CSV table of C-alpha atoms in Angstrom, one decimal:
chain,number,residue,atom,x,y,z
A,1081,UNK,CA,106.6,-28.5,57.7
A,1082,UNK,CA,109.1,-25.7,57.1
A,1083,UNK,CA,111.4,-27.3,59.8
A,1084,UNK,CA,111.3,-30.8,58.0
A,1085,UNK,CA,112.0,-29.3,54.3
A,1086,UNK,CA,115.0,-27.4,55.9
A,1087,UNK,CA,118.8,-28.2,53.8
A,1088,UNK,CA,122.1,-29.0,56.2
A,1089,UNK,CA,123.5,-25.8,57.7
A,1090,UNK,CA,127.1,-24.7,57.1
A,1091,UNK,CA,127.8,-26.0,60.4
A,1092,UNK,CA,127.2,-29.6,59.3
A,1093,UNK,CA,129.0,-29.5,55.7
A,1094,UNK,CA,132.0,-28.5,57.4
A,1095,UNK,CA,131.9,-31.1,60.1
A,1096,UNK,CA,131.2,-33.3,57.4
A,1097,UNK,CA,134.4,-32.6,55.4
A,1098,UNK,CA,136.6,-32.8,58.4
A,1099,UNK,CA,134.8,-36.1,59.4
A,1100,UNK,CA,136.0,-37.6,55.8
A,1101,UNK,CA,139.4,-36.1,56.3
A,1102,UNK,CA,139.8,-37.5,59.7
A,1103,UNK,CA,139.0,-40.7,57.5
A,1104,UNK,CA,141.0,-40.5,54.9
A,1105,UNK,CA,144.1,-39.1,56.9
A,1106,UNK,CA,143.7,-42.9,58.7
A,1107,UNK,CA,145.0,-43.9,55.1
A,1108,UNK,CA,148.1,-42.7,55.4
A,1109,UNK,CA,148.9,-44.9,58.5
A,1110,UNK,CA,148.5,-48.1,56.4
A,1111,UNK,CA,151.8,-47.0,54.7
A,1112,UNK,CA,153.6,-47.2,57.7
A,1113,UNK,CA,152.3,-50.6,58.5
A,1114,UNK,CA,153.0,-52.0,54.8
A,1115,UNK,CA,156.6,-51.0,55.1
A,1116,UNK,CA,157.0,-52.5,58.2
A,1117,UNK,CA,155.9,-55.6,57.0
A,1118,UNK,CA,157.6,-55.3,54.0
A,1119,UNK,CA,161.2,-54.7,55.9
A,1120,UNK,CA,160.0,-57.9,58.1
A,1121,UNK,CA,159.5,-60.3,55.0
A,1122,UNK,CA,163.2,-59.3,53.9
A,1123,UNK,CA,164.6,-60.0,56.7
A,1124,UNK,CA,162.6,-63.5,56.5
A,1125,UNK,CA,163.7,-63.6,52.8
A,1126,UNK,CA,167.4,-63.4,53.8
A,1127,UNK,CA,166.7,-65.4,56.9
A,1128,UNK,CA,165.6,-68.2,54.5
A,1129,UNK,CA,168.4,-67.7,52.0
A,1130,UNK,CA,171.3,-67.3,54.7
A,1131,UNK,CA,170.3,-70.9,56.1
A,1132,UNK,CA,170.2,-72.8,52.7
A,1133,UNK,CA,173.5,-71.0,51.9
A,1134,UNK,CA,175.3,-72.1,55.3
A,1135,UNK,CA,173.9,-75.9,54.6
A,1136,UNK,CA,175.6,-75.7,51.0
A,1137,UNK,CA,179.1,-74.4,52.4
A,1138,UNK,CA,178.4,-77.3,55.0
A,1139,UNK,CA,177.9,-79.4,51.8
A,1140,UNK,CA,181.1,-78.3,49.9
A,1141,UNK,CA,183.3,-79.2,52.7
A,1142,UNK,CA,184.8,-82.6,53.7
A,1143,UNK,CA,182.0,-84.1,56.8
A,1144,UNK,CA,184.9,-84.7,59.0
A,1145,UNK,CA,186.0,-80.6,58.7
A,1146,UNK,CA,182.2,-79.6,59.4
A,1147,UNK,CA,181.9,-77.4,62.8
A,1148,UNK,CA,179.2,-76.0,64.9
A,1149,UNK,CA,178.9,-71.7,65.1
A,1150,UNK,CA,177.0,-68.8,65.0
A,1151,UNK,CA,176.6,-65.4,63.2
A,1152,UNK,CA,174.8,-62.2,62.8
A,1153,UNK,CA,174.4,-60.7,59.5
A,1154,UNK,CA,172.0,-58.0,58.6
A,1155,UNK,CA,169.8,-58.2,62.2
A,1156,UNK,CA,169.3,-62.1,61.1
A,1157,UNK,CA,171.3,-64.2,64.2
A,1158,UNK,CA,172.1,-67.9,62.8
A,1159,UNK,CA,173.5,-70.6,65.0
A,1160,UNK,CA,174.0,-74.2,64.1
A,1161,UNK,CA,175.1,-77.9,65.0
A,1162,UNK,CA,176.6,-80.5,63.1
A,1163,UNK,CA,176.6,-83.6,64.1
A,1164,UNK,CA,178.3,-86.5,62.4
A,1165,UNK,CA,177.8,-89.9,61.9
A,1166,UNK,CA,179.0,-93.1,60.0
A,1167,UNK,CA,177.9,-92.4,56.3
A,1168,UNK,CA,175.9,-89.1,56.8
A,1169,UNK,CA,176.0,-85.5,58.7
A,1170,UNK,CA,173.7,-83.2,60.1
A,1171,UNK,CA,173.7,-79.9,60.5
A,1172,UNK,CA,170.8,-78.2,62.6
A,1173,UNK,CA,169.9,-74.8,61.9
A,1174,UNK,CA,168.1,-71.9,63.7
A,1175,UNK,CA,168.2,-68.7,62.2
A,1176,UNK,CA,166.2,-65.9,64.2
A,1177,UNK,CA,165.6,-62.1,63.6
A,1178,UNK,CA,163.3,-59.7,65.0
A,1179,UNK,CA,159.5,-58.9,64.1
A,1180,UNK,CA,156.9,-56.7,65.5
A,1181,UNK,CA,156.0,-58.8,67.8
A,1182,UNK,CA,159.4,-60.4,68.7
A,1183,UNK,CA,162.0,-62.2,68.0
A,1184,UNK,CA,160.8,-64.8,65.3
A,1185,UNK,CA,162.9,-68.2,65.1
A,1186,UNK,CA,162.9,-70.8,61.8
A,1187,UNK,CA,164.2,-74.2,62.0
A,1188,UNK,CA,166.4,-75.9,59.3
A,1189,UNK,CA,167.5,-79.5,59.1
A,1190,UNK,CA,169.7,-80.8,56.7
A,1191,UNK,CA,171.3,-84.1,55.9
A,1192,UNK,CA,174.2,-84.5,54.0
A,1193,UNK,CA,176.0,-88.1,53.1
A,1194,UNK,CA,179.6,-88.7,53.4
A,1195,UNK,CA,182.0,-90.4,51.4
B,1196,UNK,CA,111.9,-14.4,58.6
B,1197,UNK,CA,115.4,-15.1,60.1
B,1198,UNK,CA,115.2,-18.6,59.3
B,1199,UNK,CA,115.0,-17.7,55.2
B,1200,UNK,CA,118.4,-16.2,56.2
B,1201,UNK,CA,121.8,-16.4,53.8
B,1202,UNK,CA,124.8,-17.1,55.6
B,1203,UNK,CA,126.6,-14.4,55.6
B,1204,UNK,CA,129.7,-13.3,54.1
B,1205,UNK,CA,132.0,-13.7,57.1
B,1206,UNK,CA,130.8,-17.7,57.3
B,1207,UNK,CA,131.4,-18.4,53.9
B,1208,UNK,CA,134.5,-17.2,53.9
B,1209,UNK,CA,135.4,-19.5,57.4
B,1210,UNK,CA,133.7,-22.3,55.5
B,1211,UNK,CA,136.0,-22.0,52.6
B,1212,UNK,CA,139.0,-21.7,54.2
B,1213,UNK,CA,138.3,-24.9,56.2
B,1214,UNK,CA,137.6,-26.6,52.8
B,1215,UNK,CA,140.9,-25.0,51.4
B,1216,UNK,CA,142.8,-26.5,54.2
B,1217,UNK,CA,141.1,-29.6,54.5
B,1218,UNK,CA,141.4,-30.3,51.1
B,1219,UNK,CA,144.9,-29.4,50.3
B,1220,UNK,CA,146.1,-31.8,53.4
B,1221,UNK,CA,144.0,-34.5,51.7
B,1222,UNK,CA,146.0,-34.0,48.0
B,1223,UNK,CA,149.1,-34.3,50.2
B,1224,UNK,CA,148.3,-36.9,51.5
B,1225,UNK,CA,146.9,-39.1,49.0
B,1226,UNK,CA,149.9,-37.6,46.6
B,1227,UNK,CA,152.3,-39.3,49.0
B,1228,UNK,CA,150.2,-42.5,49.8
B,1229,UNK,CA,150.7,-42.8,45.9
B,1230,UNK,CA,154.5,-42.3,45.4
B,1231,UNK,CA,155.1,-44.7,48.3
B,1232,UNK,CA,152.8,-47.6,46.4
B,1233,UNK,CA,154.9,-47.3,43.6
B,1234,UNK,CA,158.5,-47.1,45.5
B,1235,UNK,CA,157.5,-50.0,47.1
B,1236,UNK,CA,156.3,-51.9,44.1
B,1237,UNK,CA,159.8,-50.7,42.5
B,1238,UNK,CA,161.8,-51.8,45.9
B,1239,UNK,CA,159.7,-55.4,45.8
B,1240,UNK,CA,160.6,-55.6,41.9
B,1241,UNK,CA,164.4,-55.2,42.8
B,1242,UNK,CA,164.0,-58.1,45.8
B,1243,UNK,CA,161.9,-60.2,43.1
B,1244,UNK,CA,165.0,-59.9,40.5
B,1245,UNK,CA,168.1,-61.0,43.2
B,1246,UNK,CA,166.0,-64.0,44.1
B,1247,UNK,CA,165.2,-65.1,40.4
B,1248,UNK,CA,168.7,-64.2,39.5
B,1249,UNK,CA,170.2,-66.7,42.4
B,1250,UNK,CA,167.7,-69.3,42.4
B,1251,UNK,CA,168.5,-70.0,38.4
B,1252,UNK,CA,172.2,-69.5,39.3
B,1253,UNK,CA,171.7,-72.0,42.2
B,1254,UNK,CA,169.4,-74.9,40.7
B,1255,UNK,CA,171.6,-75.0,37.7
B,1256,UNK,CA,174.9,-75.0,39.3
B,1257,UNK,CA,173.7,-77.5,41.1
B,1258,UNK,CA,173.5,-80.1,38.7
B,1259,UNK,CA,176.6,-79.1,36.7
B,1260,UNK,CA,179.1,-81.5,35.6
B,1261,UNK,CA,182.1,-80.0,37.2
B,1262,UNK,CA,184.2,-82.8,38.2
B,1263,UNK,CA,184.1,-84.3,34.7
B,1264,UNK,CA,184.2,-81.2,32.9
B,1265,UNK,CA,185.3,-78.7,34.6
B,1266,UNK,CA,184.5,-75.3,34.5
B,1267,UNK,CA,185.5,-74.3,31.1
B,1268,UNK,CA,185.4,-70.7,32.0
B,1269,UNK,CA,185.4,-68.9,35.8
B,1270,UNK,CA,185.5,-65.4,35.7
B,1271,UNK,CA,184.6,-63.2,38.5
B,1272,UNK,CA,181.5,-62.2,36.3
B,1273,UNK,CA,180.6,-65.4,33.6
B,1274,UNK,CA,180.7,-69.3,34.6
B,1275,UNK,CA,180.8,-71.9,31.9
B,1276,UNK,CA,179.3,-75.3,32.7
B,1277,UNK,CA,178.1,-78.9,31.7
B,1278,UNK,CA,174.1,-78.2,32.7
B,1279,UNK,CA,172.0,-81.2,33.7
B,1280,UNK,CA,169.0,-81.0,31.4
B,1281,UNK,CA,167.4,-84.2,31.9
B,1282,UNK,CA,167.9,-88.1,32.4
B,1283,UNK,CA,166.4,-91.3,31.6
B,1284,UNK,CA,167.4,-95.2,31.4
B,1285,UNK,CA,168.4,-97.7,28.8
B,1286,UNK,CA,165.5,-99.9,27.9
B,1287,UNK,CA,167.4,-102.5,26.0
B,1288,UNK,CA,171.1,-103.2,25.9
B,1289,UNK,CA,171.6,-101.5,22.8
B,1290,UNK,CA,172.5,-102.9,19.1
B,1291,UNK,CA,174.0,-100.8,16.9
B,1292,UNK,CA,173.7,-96.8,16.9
B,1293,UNK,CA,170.9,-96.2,18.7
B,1294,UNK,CA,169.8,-96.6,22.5
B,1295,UNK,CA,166.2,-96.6,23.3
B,1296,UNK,CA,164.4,-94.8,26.3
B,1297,UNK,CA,161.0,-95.1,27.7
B,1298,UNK,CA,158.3,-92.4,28.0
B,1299,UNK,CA,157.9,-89.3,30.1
B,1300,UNK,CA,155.4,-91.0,31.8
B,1301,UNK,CA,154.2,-94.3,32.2
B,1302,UNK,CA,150.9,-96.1,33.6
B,1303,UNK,CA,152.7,-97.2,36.5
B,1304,UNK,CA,153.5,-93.8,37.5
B,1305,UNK,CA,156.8,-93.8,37.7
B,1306,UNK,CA,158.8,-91.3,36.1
B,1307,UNK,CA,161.4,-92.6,34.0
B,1308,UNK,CA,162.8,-90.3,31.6
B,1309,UNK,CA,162.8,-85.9,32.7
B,1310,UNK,CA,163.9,-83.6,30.0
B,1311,UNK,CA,164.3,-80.0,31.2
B,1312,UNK,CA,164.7,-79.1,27.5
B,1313,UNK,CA,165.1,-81.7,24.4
B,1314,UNK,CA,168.8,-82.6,23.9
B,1315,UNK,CA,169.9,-82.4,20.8
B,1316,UNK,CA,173.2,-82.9,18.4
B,1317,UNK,CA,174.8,-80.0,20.7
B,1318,UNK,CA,174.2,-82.1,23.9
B,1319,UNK,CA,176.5,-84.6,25.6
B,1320,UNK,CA,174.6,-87.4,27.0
B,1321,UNK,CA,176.4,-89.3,30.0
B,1322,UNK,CA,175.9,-93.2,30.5
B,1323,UNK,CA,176.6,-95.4,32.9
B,1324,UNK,CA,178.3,-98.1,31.7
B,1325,UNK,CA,180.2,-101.7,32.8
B,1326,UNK,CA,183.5,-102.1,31.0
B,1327,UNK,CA,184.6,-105.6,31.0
B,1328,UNK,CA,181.2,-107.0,32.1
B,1329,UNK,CA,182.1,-106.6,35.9
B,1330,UNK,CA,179.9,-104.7,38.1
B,1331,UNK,CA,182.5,-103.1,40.0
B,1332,UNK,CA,184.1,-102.0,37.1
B,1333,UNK,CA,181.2,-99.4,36.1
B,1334,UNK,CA,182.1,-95.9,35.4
B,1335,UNK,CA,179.8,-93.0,33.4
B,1336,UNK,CA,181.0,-93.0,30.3
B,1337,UNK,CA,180.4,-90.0,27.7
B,1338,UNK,CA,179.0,-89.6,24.2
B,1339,UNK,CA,178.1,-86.8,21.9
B,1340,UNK,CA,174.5,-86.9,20.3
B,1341,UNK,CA,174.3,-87.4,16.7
B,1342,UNK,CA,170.0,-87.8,16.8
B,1343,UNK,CA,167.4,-87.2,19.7
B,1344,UNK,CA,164.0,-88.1,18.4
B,1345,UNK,CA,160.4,-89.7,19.8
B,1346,UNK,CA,159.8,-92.9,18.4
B,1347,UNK,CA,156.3,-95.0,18.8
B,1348,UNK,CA,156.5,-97.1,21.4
B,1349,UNK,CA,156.5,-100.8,20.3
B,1350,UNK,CA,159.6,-100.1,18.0
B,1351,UNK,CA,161.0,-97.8,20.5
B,1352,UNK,CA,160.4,-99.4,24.4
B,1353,UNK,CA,158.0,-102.3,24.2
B,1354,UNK,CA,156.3,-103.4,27.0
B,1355,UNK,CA,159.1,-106.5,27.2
B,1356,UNK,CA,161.2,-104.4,28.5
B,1357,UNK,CA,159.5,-104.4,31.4
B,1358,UNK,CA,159.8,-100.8,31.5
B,1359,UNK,CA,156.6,-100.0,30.1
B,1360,UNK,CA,153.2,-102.0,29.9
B,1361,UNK,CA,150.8,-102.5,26.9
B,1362,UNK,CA,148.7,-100.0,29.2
B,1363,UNK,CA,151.3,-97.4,27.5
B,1364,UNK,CA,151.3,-98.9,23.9
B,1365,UNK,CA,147.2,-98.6,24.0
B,1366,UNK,CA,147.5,-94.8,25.2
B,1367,UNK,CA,149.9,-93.8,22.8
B,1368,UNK,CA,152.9,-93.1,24.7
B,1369,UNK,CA,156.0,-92.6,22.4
B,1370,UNK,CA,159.7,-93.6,24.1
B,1371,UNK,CA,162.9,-91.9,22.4
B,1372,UNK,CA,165.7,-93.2,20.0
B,1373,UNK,CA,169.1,-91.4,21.3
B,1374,UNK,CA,171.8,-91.7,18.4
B,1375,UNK,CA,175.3,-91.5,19.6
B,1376,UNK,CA,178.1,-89.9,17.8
B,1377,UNK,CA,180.9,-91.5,17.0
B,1378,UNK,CA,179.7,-94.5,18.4
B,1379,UNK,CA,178.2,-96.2,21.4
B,1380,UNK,CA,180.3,-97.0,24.6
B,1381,UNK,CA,180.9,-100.5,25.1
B,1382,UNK,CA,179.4,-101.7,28.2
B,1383,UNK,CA,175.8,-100.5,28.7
B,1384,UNK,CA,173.5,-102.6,29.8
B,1385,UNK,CA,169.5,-102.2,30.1
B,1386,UNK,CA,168.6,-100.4,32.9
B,1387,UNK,CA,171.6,-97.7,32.3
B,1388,UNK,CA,171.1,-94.2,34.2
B,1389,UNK,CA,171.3,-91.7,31.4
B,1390,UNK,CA,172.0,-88.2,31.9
B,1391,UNK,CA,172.2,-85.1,29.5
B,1392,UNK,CA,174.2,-82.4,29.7
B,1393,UNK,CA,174.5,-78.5,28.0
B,1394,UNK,CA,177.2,-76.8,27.9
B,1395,UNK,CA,176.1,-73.1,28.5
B,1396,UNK,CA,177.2,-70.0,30.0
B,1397,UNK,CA,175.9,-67.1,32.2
B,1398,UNK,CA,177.2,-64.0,32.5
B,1399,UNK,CA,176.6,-59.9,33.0
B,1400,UNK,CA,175.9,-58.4,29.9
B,1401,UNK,CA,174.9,-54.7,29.2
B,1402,UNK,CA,171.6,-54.2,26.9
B,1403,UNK,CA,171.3,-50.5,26.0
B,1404,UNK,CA,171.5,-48.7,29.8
B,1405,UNK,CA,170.8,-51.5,32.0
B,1406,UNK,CA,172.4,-54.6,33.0
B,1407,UNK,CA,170.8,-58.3,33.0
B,1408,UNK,CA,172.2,-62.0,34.1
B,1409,UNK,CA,172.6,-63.6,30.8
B,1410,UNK,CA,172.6,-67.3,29.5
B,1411,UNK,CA,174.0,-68.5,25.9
B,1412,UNK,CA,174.2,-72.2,24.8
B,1413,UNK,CA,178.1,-73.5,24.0
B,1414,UNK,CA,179.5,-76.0,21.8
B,1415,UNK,CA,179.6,-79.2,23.5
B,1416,UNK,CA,183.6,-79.7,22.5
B,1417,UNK,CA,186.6,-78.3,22.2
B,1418,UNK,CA,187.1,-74.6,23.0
B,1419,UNK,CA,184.4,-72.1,24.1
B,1420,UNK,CA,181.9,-71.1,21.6
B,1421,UNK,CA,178.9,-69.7,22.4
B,1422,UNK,CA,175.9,-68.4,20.7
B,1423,UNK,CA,173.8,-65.7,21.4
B,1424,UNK,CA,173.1,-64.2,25.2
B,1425,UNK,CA,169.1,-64.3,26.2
B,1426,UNK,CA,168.4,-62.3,29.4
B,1427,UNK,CA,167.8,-64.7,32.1
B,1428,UNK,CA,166.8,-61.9,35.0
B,1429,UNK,CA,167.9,-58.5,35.8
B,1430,UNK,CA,168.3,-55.4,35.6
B,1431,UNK,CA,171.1,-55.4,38.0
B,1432,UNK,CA,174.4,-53.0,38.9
B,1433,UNK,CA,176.9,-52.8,36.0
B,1434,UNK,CA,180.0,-54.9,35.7
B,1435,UNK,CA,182.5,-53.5,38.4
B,1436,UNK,CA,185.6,-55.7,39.2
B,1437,UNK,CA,184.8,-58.6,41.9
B,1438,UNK,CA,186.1,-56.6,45.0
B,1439,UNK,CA,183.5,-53.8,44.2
B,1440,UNK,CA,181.0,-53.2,46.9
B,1441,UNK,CA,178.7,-52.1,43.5
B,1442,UNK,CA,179.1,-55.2,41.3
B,1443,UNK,CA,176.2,-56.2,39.8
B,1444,UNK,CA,177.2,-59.9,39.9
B,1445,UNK,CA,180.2,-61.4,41.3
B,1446,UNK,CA,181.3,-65.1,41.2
B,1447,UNK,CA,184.0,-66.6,44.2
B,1448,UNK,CA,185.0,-70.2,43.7
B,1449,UNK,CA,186.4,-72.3,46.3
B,1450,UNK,CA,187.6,-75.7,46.3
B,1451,UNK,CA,186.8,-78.4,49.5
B,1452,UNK,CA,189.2,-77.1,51.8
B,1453,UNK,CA,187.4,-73.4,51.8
B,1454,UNK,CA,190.4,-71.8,49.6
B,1455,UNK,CA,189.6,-69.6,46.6
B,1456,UNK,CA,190.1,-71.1,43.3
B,1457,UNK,CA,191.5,-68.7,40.6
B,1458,UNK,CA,193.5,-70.8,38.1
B,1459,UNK,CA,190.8,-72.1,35.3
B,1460,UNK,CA,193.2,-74.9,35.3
B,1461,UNK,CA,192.5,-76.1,38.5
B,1462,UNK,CA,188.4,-75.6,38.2
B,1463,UNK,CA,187.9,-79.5,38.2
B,1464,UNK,CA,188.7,-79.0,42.2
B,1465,UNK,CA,185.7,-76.5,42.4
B,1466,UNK,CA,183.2,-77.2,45.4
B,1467,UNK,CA,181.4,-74.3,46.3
B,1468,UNK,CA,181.0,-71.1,44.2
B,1469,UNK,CA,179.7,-67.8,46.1
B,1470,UNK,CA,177.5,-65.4,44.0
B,1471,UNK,CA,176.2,-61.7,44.9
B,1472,UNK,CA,174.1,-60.6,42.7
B,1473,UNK,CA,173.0,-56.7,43.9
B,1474,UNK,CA,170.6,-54.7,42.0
B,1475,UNK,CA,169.1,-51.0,42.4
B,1476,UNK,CA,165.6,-49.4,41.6
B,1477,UNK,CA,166.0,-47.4,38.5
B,1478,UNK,CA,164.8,-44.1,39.9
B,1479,UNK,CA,164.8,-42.8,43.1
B,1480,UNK,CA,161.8,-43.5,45.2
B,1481,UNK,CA,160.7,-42.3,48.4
B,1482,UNK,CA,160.1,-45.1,51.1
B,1483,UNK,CA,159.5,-43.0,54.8
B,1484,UNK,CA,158.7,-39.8,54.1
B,1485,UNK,CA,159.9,-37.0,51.7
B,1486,UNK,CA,163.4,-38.0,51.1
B,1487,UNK,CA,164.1,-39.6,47.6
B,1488,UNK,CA,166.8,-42.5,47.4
B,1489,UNK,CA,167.7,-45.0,45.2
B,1490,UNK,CA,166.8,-48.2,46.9
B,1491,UNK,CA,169.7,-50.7,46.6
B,1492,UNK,CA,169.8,-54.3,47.4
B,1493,UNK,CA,171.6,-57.6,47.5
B,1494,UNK,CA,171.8,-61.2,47.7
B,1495,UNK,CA,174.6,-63.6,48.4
B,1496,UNK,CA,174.2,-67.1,47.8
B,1497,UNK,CA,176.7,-70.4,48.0
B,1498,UNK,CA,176.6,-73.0,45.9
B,1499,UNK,CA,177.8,-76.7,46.0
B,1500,UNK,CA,177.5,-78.5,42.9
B,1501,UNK,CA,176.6,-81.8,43.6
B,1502,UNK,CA,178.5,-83.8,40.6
B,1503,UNK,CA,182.1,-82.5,42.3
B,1504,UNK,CA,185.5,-84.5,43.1
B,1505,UNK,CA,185.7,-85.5,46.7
C-alpha cells in the first residue's frame, strides 16, 4: 500500500524535463526545413517568371529574327528552341534549377503568330 | 523510515540546475523559432509585393494602345498609356448619337461585352469601322465618350438583333447605350468590335517613408493631366536613377529590333518594355541564425504589348 501511494522521485521529474526538451529542441529543426523550402519556391517563382519573360522578348521581336539559346541566371538554367513556320512560331522552353532532391525541370510552350 | 526520506540538499540543488539549463536552452530556442517566423513572413511579404507589382504592370501593358497612341510619357520610373478596360460589339448599325451594346451576359453563354471598369466621358472607345462600305477598307477608328449608361434591353439590344434572345428580355438583362462625342464615325456596321481605352499612368511615388507603385487616371486628350496617384503595390526601394542597382522600379523600352528607346517621340515604335521592380523588408530580420540583415529582393519582367506596330 505504501509502495503504490508513493509520488515520482527526483530522478524521474528530471528525466522528464529533458525528455520534453529533447522534444521541443526537434522544433527548431523545422526552421531549417521551412527555409529550405522557402529558398526552393523562389527559385521556382523566378523559374516561372524568367520563362514567360523570355516568350515575351520572343514576342516583341520580328519571327524571322527569333533564335534558339540558353542561360543561367540566379541557379535557374533556361534553354530554348524556336521553331518557325508559315504564319506562326514556336518557342519551346525548359527552365531547370536545383531542389532537394535534384535538379527539377518545367516545360513552357508558346505560340506566337506572324505577320 | 528511509523511505519517508527528503531529498536532500545536494539533489535539489543538481535538480535545479538541470531545470535552469534546460529551461534557459528551451527560451532560446523558442525565442529564435519566433523571430525567424516572422523574418520569413516579412521576406514572403517582400516576394508577394514584386509579383503583384509586375503582374499589374504586365497584364495592363499588355493591352495598351501603343501603336495608336503612343506612349505619352516613358520615363525610366512612370509610363503613360491607352489601358484596355473592356470591349463589346455593335448591336445595330447605329442612327444618330448613340450605339447600342448587348449585355454582360447572355443566355447563350457567350460573352459579349467585358468591362474591367465602366467607361465613362474620360474614356476613348475604339471601333472598328468600314469606310467607303468596302470590307477591305476597315480600319479602328476612334471616338471620345460623351455618355456610358445601361439601358433595358428591348430599347437597348432586342432580341432581333440576333445578339440576344427573349430568354434575356424575360430575365432582365439590360444592354448599354455608348454616346459618342463629337460624333459617330461613319462606317460601323452591326457586329463592330468595340474596345475602350484609359488613359492612365503608373509610377513610383513616395508616401511619408516608404515607397509604392502608383496608378492615376489621365485626360483622354491633349497633353498629360493626371489626377490623383492610388497605391497600386509596394512598399518598394526609393526612386534612384535607372542604372541604380537600388532602384525601386526601373522601366527600359525597346523597339522590334532589341534597341532601347529613349526619345518620347519615337514611343509609337515601342515593342517590349523591361521592368525591375526590387523591394526590401523594412527591418532587419534574421533568416539562418543570429545574424540580422535586411532581406532584399527583385524581379525583372519584359513586356510586349500586344496592340504594337509591326
Amino acid at each position: 500500500m505504501e509502495k503504490a501511494r508513493r509520488g515520482f522521485t527526483l530522478i524521474e521529474v528530471v528525466i522528464a524535463i529533458v525528455l520534453l526538451a529533447a522534444g521541443a529542441l526537434a522544433l527548431a529543426g523545422t526552421a531549417a526545413v521551412t527555409a529550405r523550402r522557402m529558398a526552393e519556391s523562389g527559385r521556382r517563382s523566378s523559374a516561372v517568371s524568367m520563362a514567360r519573360s523570355r516568350a515575351e522578348v520572343s514576342m516583341a521581336s520580328p519571327c524571322g529574327s527569333l533564335a534558339s539559346g540558353s542561360e543561367t541566371v540566379r541557379g535557374v538554367q533556361s534553354a530554348w528552341v524556336a521553331t518557325l513556320a508559315a504564319a506562326s512560331a514556336e518557342l519551346s522552353q525548359r527552365v531547370s534549377y536545383p531542389t532537394s532532391r535534384g535538379q527539377r525541370s518545367d516545360d513552357f510552350l508558346t505560340a506566337a503568330p506572324c505577320p | 523510515m528511509q523511505r519517508n526520506a527528503g531529498f536532500t540538499l545536494i539533489e535539489m540543488i543538481v535538480a535545479t540546475a538541470i531545470a535552469a539549463i534546460v529551461g534557459t536552452t528551451l527560451m532560446v530556442t523558442l525565442r529564435r523559432q519566433e523571430r525567424f517566423y516572422s523574418s520569413s513572413a516579412q521576406m514572403l511579404h517582400v516576394r508577394a509585393q514584386l509579383r503583384d507589382g509586375g503582374d499589374i504592370l504586365t497584364s495592363d501593358i499588355r493591352g495598351a494602345a501603343i501603336e495608336r497612341y503612343g506612349l505619352p510619357l516613358m520615363t525610366d520610373t512612370a509610363v503613360e498609356f491607352f489601358g484596355t478596360i473592356g470591349s463589346s460589339v455593335v448591336c445595330e448599325t447605329p442612327v444618330g448619337q448613340t450605339l447600342f451594346l448587348p449585355p454582360d451576359t447572355v443566355s447563350s453563354g457567350a460573352t459579349l461585352t467585358s468591362l474591367l471598369a465602366t467607361p465613362d466621358t474620360g474614356d476613348i472607345a475604339l471601333i472598328y469601322a468600314m469606310r467607303g462600305g468596302v470590307p477591305d477598307s476597315a480600319q479602328w477608328v476612334d471616338a471620345r465618350i460623351a455618355a456610358f449608361a445601361t439601358r433595358s434591353l428591348s430599347t437597348s439590344c432586342p432580341p432581333s438583333t440576333g445578339f440576344a434572345s427573349s430568354a434575356d428580355v424575360a430575365a432582365g438583362e439590360r444592354g448599354y447605350a455608348l454616346t459618342l462625342m463629337p460624333s459617330v464615325p461613319t462606317g460601323i456596321r452591326k457586329g463592330a468590335p468595340v474596345r475602350f481605352l484609359r488613359r492612365g499612368r503608373y509610377s513610383l511615388y513616395a508616401s511619408s517613408s516608404d515607397w509604392y507603385l502608383g496608378y492615376r487616371r489621365c485626360n483622354a486628350v491633349g497633353s498629360s493631366s493626371c489626377g490623383t496617384i492610388q497605391p497600386v503595390s509596394g512598399p518598394y526601394l526609393s526612386y534612384r536613377g535607372q542604372e541604380s542597382p537600388d532602384a525601386g522600379l526601373a522601366f527600359h523600352y525597346f523597339d522590334a529590333s532589341g534597341a532601347e528607346v529613349t526619345d518620347g517621340a519615337s514611343s509609337r515604335l515601342v515593342s517590349r518594355i523591361d521592368i525591375v521592380l526590387r523591394g526590401a523588408t523594412a527591418r532587419e530580420v534574421a533568416l539562418s541564425g543570429d545574424a540580422r540583415v535586411r532581406y532584399r529582393d527583385s524581379a525583372v519582367v519584359s513586356v510586349s504589348p500586344r496592340n504594337r506596330a509591326r
